[in-house]
mmCIF file of C-alpha atoms and ligand atoms in Angstrom:
data_model
loop_
_atom_site.group_PDB
_atom_site.id
_atom_site.type_symbol
_atom_site.label_atom_id
_atom_site.label_comp_id
_atom_site.label_asym_id
_atom_site.label_seq_id
_atom_site.Cartn_x
_atom_site.Cartn_y
_atom_site.Cartn_z
ATOM 1 C CA UNK A 197 0.000 0.000 0.000
ATOM 2 C CA UNK A 198 1.234 3.520 -0.876
ATOM 3 C CA UNK A 199 -1.190 5.376 1.404
ATOM 4 C CA UNK A 200 -3.360 4.712 4.474
ATOM 5 C CA UNK A 201 -6.718 6.209 3.534
ATOM 6 C CA UNK A 202 -9.028 3.897 5.444
ATOM 7 C CA UNK A 203 -9.474 0.484 7.013
ATOM 8 C CA UNK A 204 -11.868 -0.450 4.196
ATOM 9 C CA UNK A 205 -8.969 -1.083 1.803
ATOM 10 C CA UNK A 206 -7.014 -3.336 4.182
ATOM 11 C CA UNK A 207 -6.996 -7.139 4.356
ATOM 12 C CA UNK A 208 -6.852 -8.957 7.732
ATOM 13 C CA UNK A 209 -3.192 -9.802 6.972
ATOM 14 C CA UNK A 210 -2.363 -6.074 6.504
ATOM 15 C CA UNK A 211 -4.014 -5.271 9.840
ATOM 16 C CA UNK A 212 -2.047 -8.031 11.568
ATOM 17 C CA UNK A 213 1.269 -6.774 10.169
ATOM 18 C CA UNK A 214 0.481 -3.248 11.445
ATOM 19 C CA UNK A 215 -0.594 -4.446 14.900
ATOM 20 C CA UNK A 216 2.431 -6.746 15.306
ATOM 21 C CA UNK A 217 4.823 -3.955 14.338
ATOM 22 C CA UNK A 218 3.031 -1.453 16.619
ATOM 23 C CA UNK A 219 3.394 -3.940 19.489
ATOM 24 C CA UNK A 220 7.169 -3.738 19.042
ATOM 25 C CA UNK A 221 7.066 0.074 19.034
ATOM 26 C CA UNK A 222 5.172 0.046 22.380
ATOM 27 C CA UNK A 223 8.302 -1.421 24.010
ATOM 28 C CA UNK A 224 10.579 1.085 22.232
ATOM 29 C CA UNK A 225 8.389 3.968 23.479
ATOM 30 C CA UNK A 226 8.795 2.772 27.071
ATOM 31 C CA UNK A 227 12.606 2.944 26.860
ATOM 32 C CA UNK A 228 14.477 5.979 28.222
ATOM 33 C CA UNK A 229 16.028 6.738 24.828
ATOM 34 C CA UNK A 230 13.058 6.848 22.447
ATOM 35 C CA UNK A 231 14.897 8.301 19.478
ATOM 36 C CA UNK A 232 15.516 6.175 16.372
ATOM 37 C CA UNK A 233 17.008 7.058 13.017
ATOM 38 C CA UNK A 234 14.907 4.882 10.715
ATOM 39 C CA UNK A 235 13.283 7.880 8.988
ATOM 40 C CA UNK A 236 16.361 10.127 9.074
ATOM 41 C CA UNK A 237 16.318 12.565 6.137
ATOM 42 C CA UNK A 238 12.598 12.060 5.490
ATOM 43 C CA UNK A 239 10.044 14.878 5.790
ATOM 44 C CA UNK A 240 6.578 14.513 7.303
ATOM 45 C CA UNK A 241 3.990 17.305 7.091
ATOM 46 C CA UNK A 242 0.965 17.250 9.401
ATOM 47 C CA UNK A 243 -1.910 19.128 7.805
ATOM 48 C CA UNK A 244 -4.773 19.561 10.253
ATOM 49 C CA UNK A 245 -7.887 21.388 9.037
ATOM 50 C CA UNK A 246 -9.788 20.368 12.185
ATOM 51 C CA UNK A 247 -8.887 20.594 15.855
ATOM 52 C CA UNK A 248 -6.981 17.720 17.423
ATOM 53 C CA UNK A 249 -5.065 16.952 20.598
ATOM 54 C CA UNK A 250 -4.281 13.218 20.491
ATOM 55 C CA UNK A 251 -3.909 12.544 16.777
ATOM 56 C CA UNK A 252 -1.777 15.588 15.919
ATOM 57 C CA UNK A 253 0.512 15.226 18.939
ATOM 58 C CA UNK A 254 0.972 11.493 18.495
ATOM 59 C CA UNK A 255 1.720 11.782 14.756
ATOM 60 C CA UNK A 256 4.305 14.443 15.588
ATOM 61 C CA UNK A 257 5.858 12.314 18.338
ATOM 62 C CA UNK A 258 5.778 9.217 16.138
ATOM 63 C CA UNK A 259 7.611 10.964 13.296
ATOM 64 C CA UNK A 260 10.168 12.557 15.624
ATOM 65 C CA UNK A 261 10.869 9.313 17.491
ATOM 66 C CA UNK A 262 11.575 7.659 14.152
ATOM 67 C CA UNK A 263 13.976 10.461 13.237
ATOM 68 C CA UNK A 264 11.948 12.269 10.532
ATOM 69 C CA UNK A 265 11.780 16.048 10.142
ATOM 70 C CA UNK A 266 8.212 16.856 11.149
ATOM 71 C CA UNK A 267 6.386 20.044 10.229
ATOM 72 C CA UNK A 268 2.979 20.958 11.624
ATOM 73 C CA UNK A 269 1.057 23.162 9.263
ATOM 74 C CA UNK A 270 -1.282 25.318 11.234
ATOM 75 C CA UNK A 271 -4.334 25.921 9.092
ATOM 76 C CA UNK A 272 -5.290 28.958 11.191
ATOM 77 C CA UNK A 273 -2.138 30.806 10.043
ATOM 78 C CA UNK A 274 -1.851 29.294 6.534
ATOM 79 C CA UNK A 275 -2.813 30.627 3.097
ATOM 80 C CA UNK A 276 -5.956 28.462 3.329
ATOM 81 C CA UNK A 277 -7.358 31.370 5.331
ATOM 82 C CA UNK A 278 -6.787 33.523 2.217
ATOM 83 C CA UNK A 279 -8.990 31.276 0.102
ATOM 84 C CA UNK A 280 -6.471 28.731 -1.266
ATOM 85 C CA UNK A 281 -8.116 25.419 -2.177
ATOM 86 C CA UNK A 282 -7.108 22.028 -0.760
ATOM 87 C CA UNK A 283 -5.733 21.040 -4.190
ATOM 88 C CA UNK A 284 -3.598 24.194 -4.494
ATOM 89 C CA UNK A 285 -2.311 23.703 -0.946
ATOM 90 C CA UNK A 286 -1.503 20.078 -1.810
ATOM 91 C CA UNK A 287 0.344 21.051 -5.016
ATOM 92 C CA UNK A 288 2.322 23.707 -3.104
ATOM 93 C CA UNK A 289 3.359 21.271 -0.383
ATOM 94 C CA UNK A 290 4.136 18.596 -2.984
ATOM 95 C CA UNK A 291 6.668 20.932 -4.611
ATOM 96 C CA UNK A 292 8.654 20.754 -1.336
ATOM 97 C CA UNK A 293 8.955 16.936 -1.665
ATOM 98 C CA UNK A 294 7.461 15.725 1.615
ATOM 99 C CA UNK A 295 7.697 11.941 2.005
ATOM 100 C CA UNK A 296 4.573 11.692 4.188
ATOM 101 C CA UNK A 297 1.504 13.918 4.454
ATOM 102 C CA UNK A 298 -0.839 13.386 7.390
ATOM 103 C CA UNK A 299 -4.207 15.048 6.856
ATOM 104 C CA UNK A 300 -7.260 15.720 9.000
ATOM 105 C CA UNK A 301 -10.143 17.434 7.216
ATOM 106 C CA UNK A 302 -13.867 18.057 7.858
ATOM 107 C CA UNK A 303 -14.831 16.632 4.424
ATOM 108 C CA UNK A 304 -15.180 12.907 3.784
ATOM 109 C CA UNK A 305 -12.862 11.956 0.909
ATOM 110 C CA UNK A 306 -10.320 14.767 1.486
ATOM 111 C CA UNK A 307 -7.456 12.324 2.200
ATOM 112 C CA UNK A 308 -8.238 10.344 -0.949
ATOM 113 C CA UNK A 309 -8.297 13.538 -3.042
ATOM 114 C CA UNK A 310 -4.944 14.619 -1.603
ATOM 115 C CA UNK A 311 -3.430 11.210 -2.376
ATOM 116 C CA UNK A 312 -4.195 11.720 -6.077
ATOM 117 C CA UNK A 313 -2.251 14.987 -6.158
ATOM 118 C CA UNK A 314 0.967 14.329 -4.222
ATOM 119 C CA UNK A 315 3.926 11.999 -4.690
ATOM 120 C CA UNK A 316 4.459 11.124 -1.006
ATOM 121 C CA UNK A 317 2.451 8.774 1.192
ATOM 122 C CA UNK A 318 -0.843 10.143 2.536
ATOM 123 C CA UNK A 319 -2.213 9.100 5.922
ATOM 124 C CA UNK A 320 -5.827 9.866 6.759
ATOM 125 C CA UNK A 321 -5.978 11.309 10.291
ATOM 126 C CA UNK A 322 -9.773 11.630 10.087
ATOM 127 C CA UNK A 323 -11.900 12.818 7.122
ATOM 128 C CA UNK A 324 -15.382 14.091 7.967
ATOM 129 C CA UNK A 325 -17.607 11.267 9.126
ATOM 130 C CA UNK A 326 -15.875 8.778 6.780
ATOM 131 C CA UNK A 327 -12.792 7.096 8.351
ATOM 132 C CA UNK A 328 -10.157 7.494 11.075
ATOM 133 C CA UNK A 329 -8.023 4.409 10.362
ATOM 134 C CA UNK A 330 -5.225 4.969 12.895
ATOM 135 C CA UNK A 331 -7.850 5.326 15.654
ATOM 136 C CA UNK A 332 -9.341 1.919 14.786
ATOM 137 C CA UNK A 333 -5.842 0.396 14.707
ATOM 138 C CA UNK A 334 -4.922 1.817 18.121
ATOM 139 C CA UNK A 335 -8.245 0.628 19.512
ATOM 140 C CA UNK A 336 -7.568 -2.851 18.124
ATOM 141 C CA UNK A 337 -4.046 -2.880 19.591
ATOM 142 C CA UNK A 338 -5.413 -1.842 23.014
ATOM 143 C CA UNK A 339 -8.039 -4.609 22.917
ATOM 144 C CA UNK A 340 -5.634 -7.270 21.666
ATOM 145 C CA UNK A 341 -3.060 -6.508 24.382
ATOM 146 C CA UNK A 342 -5.744 -6.641 27.100
ATOM 147 C CA UNK A 343 -7.877 -9.545 25.846
ATOM 148 C CA UNK A 344 -5.260 -11.453 23.845
ATOM 149 C CA UNK A 345 -7.461 -11.544 20.734
ATOM 150 C CA UNK A 346 -10.069 -9.706 18.663
ATOM 151 C CA UNK A 347 -11.851 -12.734 17.203
ATOM 152 C CA UNK A 348 -15.076 -13.705 18.952
ATOM 153 C CA UNK A 349 -15.309 -10.609 21.165
ATOM 154 C CA UNK A 350 -18.542 -8.620 21.401
ATOM 155 C CA UNK A 351 -17.807 -4.915 20.963
ATOM 156 C CA UNK A 352 -20.537 -2.352 21.680
ATOM 157 C CA UNK A 353 -19.993 1.050 20.019
ATOM 158 C CA UNK A 354 -22.310 3.566 21.680
ATOM 159 C CA UNK A 355 -23.468 7.064 20.882
ATOM 160 C CA UNK A 356 -23.303 9.359 17.884
ATOM 161 C CA UNK A 357 -22.749 6.705 15.209
ATOM 162 C CA UNK A 358 -24.213 8.961 12.492
ATOM 163 C CA UNK A 359 -21.295 11.425 12.536
ATOM 164 C CA UNK A 360 -18.554 9.050 13.687
ATOM 165 C CA UNK A 361 -15.555 8.220 11.493
ATOM 166 C CA UNK A 362 -14.199 6.327 14.522
ATOM 167 C CA UNK A 363 -17.259 4.035 14.463
ATOM 168 C CA UNK A 364 -16.955 3.410 10.707
ATOM 169 C CA UNK A 365 -13.263 2.502 10.837
ATOM 170 C CA UNK A 366 -13.828 0.307 13.883
ATOM 171 C CA UNK A 367 -16.742 -1.537 12.275
ATOM 172 C CA UNK A 368 -14.576 -2.341 9.224
ATOM 173 C CA UNK A 369 -11.628 -3.460 11.322
ATOM 174 C CA UNK A 370 -13.519 -5.456 13.942
ATOM 175 C CA UNK A 371 -15.671 -7.249 11.363
ATOM 176 C CA UNK A 372 -12.588 -8.009 9.331
ATOM 177 C CA UNK A 373 -10.873 -9.538 12.401
ATOM 178 C CA UNK A 374 -13.855 -11.695 13.425
ATOM 179 C CA UNK A 375 -15.321 -9.646 16.307
ATOM 180 C CA UNK A 376 -19.073 -9.157 16.720
ATOM 181 C CA UNK A 377 -20.060 -5.462 16.574
ATOM 182 C CA UNK A 378 -23.133 -3.894 18.159
ATOM 183 C CA UNK A 379 -24.090 -0.276 17.557
ATOM 184 C CA UNK A 380 -26.090 1.431 20.309
ATOM 185 C CA UNK A 381 -27.617 4.825 19.532
ATOM 186 C CA UNK A 382 -30.865 6.768 19.557
ATOM 187 C CA UNK A 383 -32.576 6.339 16.152
ATOM 188 C CA UNK A 384 -31.772 10.010 15.339
ATOM 189 C CA UNK A 385 -28.029 9.299 15.619
ATOM 190 C CA UNK A 386 -27.955 6.194 13.435
ATOM 191 C CA UNK A 387 -27.182 6.527 9.712
ATOM 192 C CA UNK A 388 -29.845 5.604 7.140
ATOM 193 C CA UNK A 389 -29.604 1.871 6.394
ATOM 194 C CA UNK A 390 -27.416 1.369 9.503
ATOM 195 C CA UNK A 391 -28.052 -2.373 9.281
ATOM 196 C CA UNK A 392 -25.953 -2.412 6.084
ATOM 197 C CA UNK A 393 -22.874 -1.404 8.118
ATOM 198 C CA UNK A 394 -22.508 -5.044 9.157
ATOM 199 C CA UNK A 395 -23.380 -4.687 12.828
ATOM 200 C CA UNK A 396 -26.252 -5.500 15.173
ATOM 201 C CA UNK A 397 -28.315 -2.350 15.900
ATOM 202 C CA UNK A 398 -29.736 -1.522 19.354
ATOM 203 C CA UNK A 399 -31.499 1.639 20.499
ATOM 204 C CA UNK A 400 -31.485 0.667 24.197
ATOM 205 C CA UNK A 401 -28.240 0.724 26.202
ATOM 206 C CA UNK A 402 -28.991 -2.200 28.521
ATOM 207 C CA UNK A 403 -29.959 -4.464 25.580
ATOM 208 C CA UNK A 404 -26.903 -3.436 23.594
ATOM 209 C CA UNK A 405 -24.442 -3.770 26.469
ATOM 210 C CA UNK A 406 -25.614 -7.248 27.501
ATOM 211 C CA UNK A 407 -22.568 -9.541 27.733
ATOM 212 C CA UNK A 408 -20.352 -7.052 25.891
ATOM 213 C CA UNK A 409 -16.571 -7.579 26.245
ATOM 214 C CA UNK A 410 -15.698 -4.074 25.063
ATOM 215 C CA UNK A 411 -17.652 -0.825 25.318
ATOM 216 C CA UNK A 412 -16.594 2.079 23.102
ATOM 217 C CA UNK A 413 -18.218 5.372 24.013
ATOM 218 C CA UNK A 414 -18.463 8.193 21.453
ATOM 219 C CA UNK A 415 -18.805 11.951 21.855
ATOM 220 C CA UNK A 416 -21.875 13.807 20.554
ATOM 221 C CA UNK A 417 -20.376 15.613 17.535
ATOM 222 C CA UNK A 418 -22.531 18.719 17.805
ATOM 223 C CA UNK A 419 -20.214 20.545 15.368
ATOM 224 C CA UNK A 420 -21.513 18.194 12.628
ATOM 225 C CA UNK A 421 -25.198 18.563 13.617
ATOM 226 C CA UNK A 422 -25.801 21.803 11.700
ATOM 227 C CA UNK A 423 -29.549 22.225 11.247
ATOM 228 C CA UNK A 424 -30.329 18.710 12.446
ATOM 229 C CA UNK A 425 -31.664 17.466 15.767
ATOM 230 C CA UNK A 426 -29.324 18.157 18.723
ATOM 231 C CA UNK A 427 -30.248 16.129 21.831
ATOM 232 C CA UNK A 428 -30.338 17.814 25.238
ATOM 233 C CA UNK A 429 -27.223 16.796 27.202
ATOM 234 C CA UNK A 430 -29.170 15.949 30.335
ATOM 235 C CA UNK A 431 -31.660 13.729 28.514
ATOM 236 C CA UNK A 432 -28.886 12.100 26.458
ATOM 237 C CA UNK A 433 -26.923 11.240 29.608
ATOM 238 C CA UNK A 434 -30.012 9.701 31.203
ATOM 239 C CA UNK A 435 -30.646 7.286 28.335
ATOM 240 C CA UNK A 436 -27.244 6.857 26.672
ATOM 241 C CA UNK A 437 -24.618 8.023 29.172
ATOM 242 C CA UNK A 438 -22.485 5.137 30.501
ATOM 243 C CA UNK A 439 -23.099 4.962 34.257
ATOM 244 C CA UNK A 440 -22.703 2.125 36.801
ATOM 245 C CA UNK A 441 -26.246 0.906 36.295
ATOM 246 C CA UNK A 442 -25.975 0.528 32.515
ATOM 247 C CA UNK A 443 -22.424 -0.851 32.781
ATOM 248 C CA UNK A 444 -23.718 -3.693 34.980
ATOM 249 C CA UNK A 445 -25.379 -5.224 31.874
ATOM 250 C CA UNK A 446 -21.953 -5.865 30.302
ATOM 251 C CA UNK A 447 -19.538 -8.642 31.282
ATOM 252 C CA UNK A 448 -17.884 -8.046 34.653
ATOM 253 C CA UNK A 449 -14.502 -7.889 32.888
ATOM 254 C CA UNK A 450 -15.729 -5.559 30.126
ATOM 255 C CA UNK A 451 -13.294 -2.792 29.184
ATOM 256 C CA UNK A 452 -14.454 0.797 28.697
ATOM 257 C CA UNK A 453 -12.904 2.758 25.829
ATOM 258 C CA UNK A 454 -13.244 6.287 24.472
ATOM 259 C CA UNK A 455 -11.337 7.780 21.511
ATOM 260 C CA UNK A 456 -11.442 11.258 23.102
ATOM 261 C CA UNK A 457 -12.096 14.085 23.422
ATOM 262 C CA UNK A 458 -14.468 13.012 26.191
ATOM 263 C CA UNK A 459 -17.441 14.981 27.516
ATOM 264 C CA UNK A 460 -17.781 13.848 31.134
ATOM 265 C CA UNK A 461 -21.366 13.744 32.329
ATOM 266 C CA UNK A 462 -22.709 13.631 28.742
ATOM 267 C CA UNK A 463 -21.739 10.247 27.195
ATOM 268 C CA UNK A 464 -19.819 8.895 30.199
ATOM 269 C CA UNK A 465 -19.902 9.187 33.981
ATOM 270 C CA UNK A 466 -16.683 10.672 35.333
ATOM 271 C CA UNK A 467 -16.178 7.853 37.866
ATOM 272 C CA UNK A 468 -16.263 5.213 35.099
ATOM 273 C CA UNK A 469 -13.916 7.211 32.870
ATOM 274 C CA UNK A 470 -11.378 7.225 35.736
ATOM 275 C CA UNK A 471 -11.980 3.629 36.946
ATOM 276 C CA UNK A 472 -8.551 1.998 36.659
ATOM 277 C CA UNK A 473 -10.111 -1.489 36.595
ATOM 278 C CA UNK A 474 -12.462 -0.790 33.672
ATOM 279 C CA UNK A 475 -11.237 2.219 31.690
ATOM 280 C CA UNK A 476 -8.367 1.835 29.165
ATOM 281 C CA UNK A 477 -8.676 5.381 27.820
ATOM 282 C CA UNK A 478 -5.100 6.306 28.803
ATOM 283 C CA UNK A 479 -3.760 3.103 27.251
ATOM 284 C CA UNK A 480 -5.493 3.970 23.975
ATOM 285 C CA UNK A 481 -3.468 7.186 23.836
ATOM 286 C CA UNK A 482 -0.216 5.294 24.485
ATOM 287 C CA UNK A 483 -1.056 2.770 21.742
ATOM 288 C CA UNK A 484 -1.771 5.704 19.407
ATOM 289 C CA UNK A 485 1.902 6.696 19.241
ATOM 290 C CA UNK A 486 3.039 3.110 18.565
ATOM 291 C CA UNK A 487 0.406 2.548 15.862
ATOM 292 C CA UNK A 488 1.370 5.781 14.106
ATOM 293 C CA UNK A 489 5.042 4.801 14.217
ATOM 294 C CA UNK A 490 4.138 1.469 12.613
ATOM 295 C CA UNK A 491 2.160 3.235 9.867
ATOM 296 C CA UNK A 492 4.982 5.707 9.143
ATOM 297 C CA UNK A 493 7.518 2.871 9.117
ATOM 298 C CA UNK A 494 5.553 0.628 6.737
ATOM 299 C CA UNK A 495 4.567 3.394 4.313
ATOM 300 C CA UNK A 496 8.194 4.525 3.915
ATOM 301 C CA UNK A 497 9.823 1.066 3.656
ATOM 302 C CA UNK A 498 10.630 1.679 -0.041
ATOM 303 C CA UNK A 499 12.767 4.662 1.100
ATOM 304 C CA UNK A 500 14.372 3.118 4.180
ATOM 305 C CA UNK A 501 15.242 -0.354 2.865
ATOM 306 C CA UNK A 502 18.283 -1.783 4.602
ATOM 307 C CA UNK A 503 18.151 0.547 7.614
ATOM 308 C CA UNK A 504 16.772 -2.060 10.053
ATOM 309 C CA UNK A 505 13.255 -1.382 11.295
ATOM 310 C CA UNK A 506 11.790 -2.276 14.703
HETATM 311 N N1 CP B 158 -9.401 10.514 18.959
HETATM 312 C C1 CP B 158 -9.048 11.656 18.332
HETATM 313 O O1 CP B 158 -9.002 11.726 17.114
HETATM 314 O O2 CP B 158 -8.758 12.713 19.160
HETATM 315 P P1 CP B 158 -8.259 14.162 18.666
HETATM 316 O O3 CP B 158 -9.437 14.804 17.973
HETATM 317 O O4 CP B 158 -7.836 14.888 19.912
HETATM 318 O O5 CP B 158 -7.130 13.942 17.707
#
């Protein structure tokens, strides 16, 4: 593969290679000296058209730990603010010969469009409500390290499925790896023809959480609800917020996950988010750096041959 645009284009074997390599980078990231020279001389540009804490920081750390020169293009201070199109920005950056472009954009398909215009590898760091492949990979790595497998697990993805690129990438990945996926959401936050996504659909939390091994909570993406129905936070929490009572329907060893950013008291009770026995939210962030290192490593192998990867 030249680019990482989504999970949809990956085979189970590709996913396994990425997860196995990321596993090795977890150990390297725990060492005192985290700096490697595998990507020495290579240039990585992070192009974020939407806000981000975890993804932008971890892509920057991942590139720097591998020895690449990493540039963060701040859209707020770029020529995009003067009306330059995505294509013109892409052509301009391409003229500087970056080896990797990491893009986050509010429009579905933006990463794919960029990949047709530049010579370097493109990594989708989230495009609209379409895909967020590195999030699904880091979620899978977190689950596999905790549960030892993905196959046969019941994973409940709860909340604003309609606007969630995290949900879409996770559904592709989990189905591909033999897990059973349940989507739990109010009918207003499910996409049309949700049943075609390849998951069981539930509109009641207790039904959906029954015997679940993994619970993934999602944020209400009110920024994508322009003109459509926006639920009241208090009512949403009552019916769809993960609290002790609803959590008791899941398996006693069920893990609670959240891609972040989290809205405490809206989709998740603060006590559960901080419960060290149930919540793996911090671990997901740690796995995020390792997964992004694995992606950068694999997508630049044609340039780093013979240097000795992880
Ligand atoms: N999970 C995630 O994409 O978080 P950020 O928006 O902070 O990058």
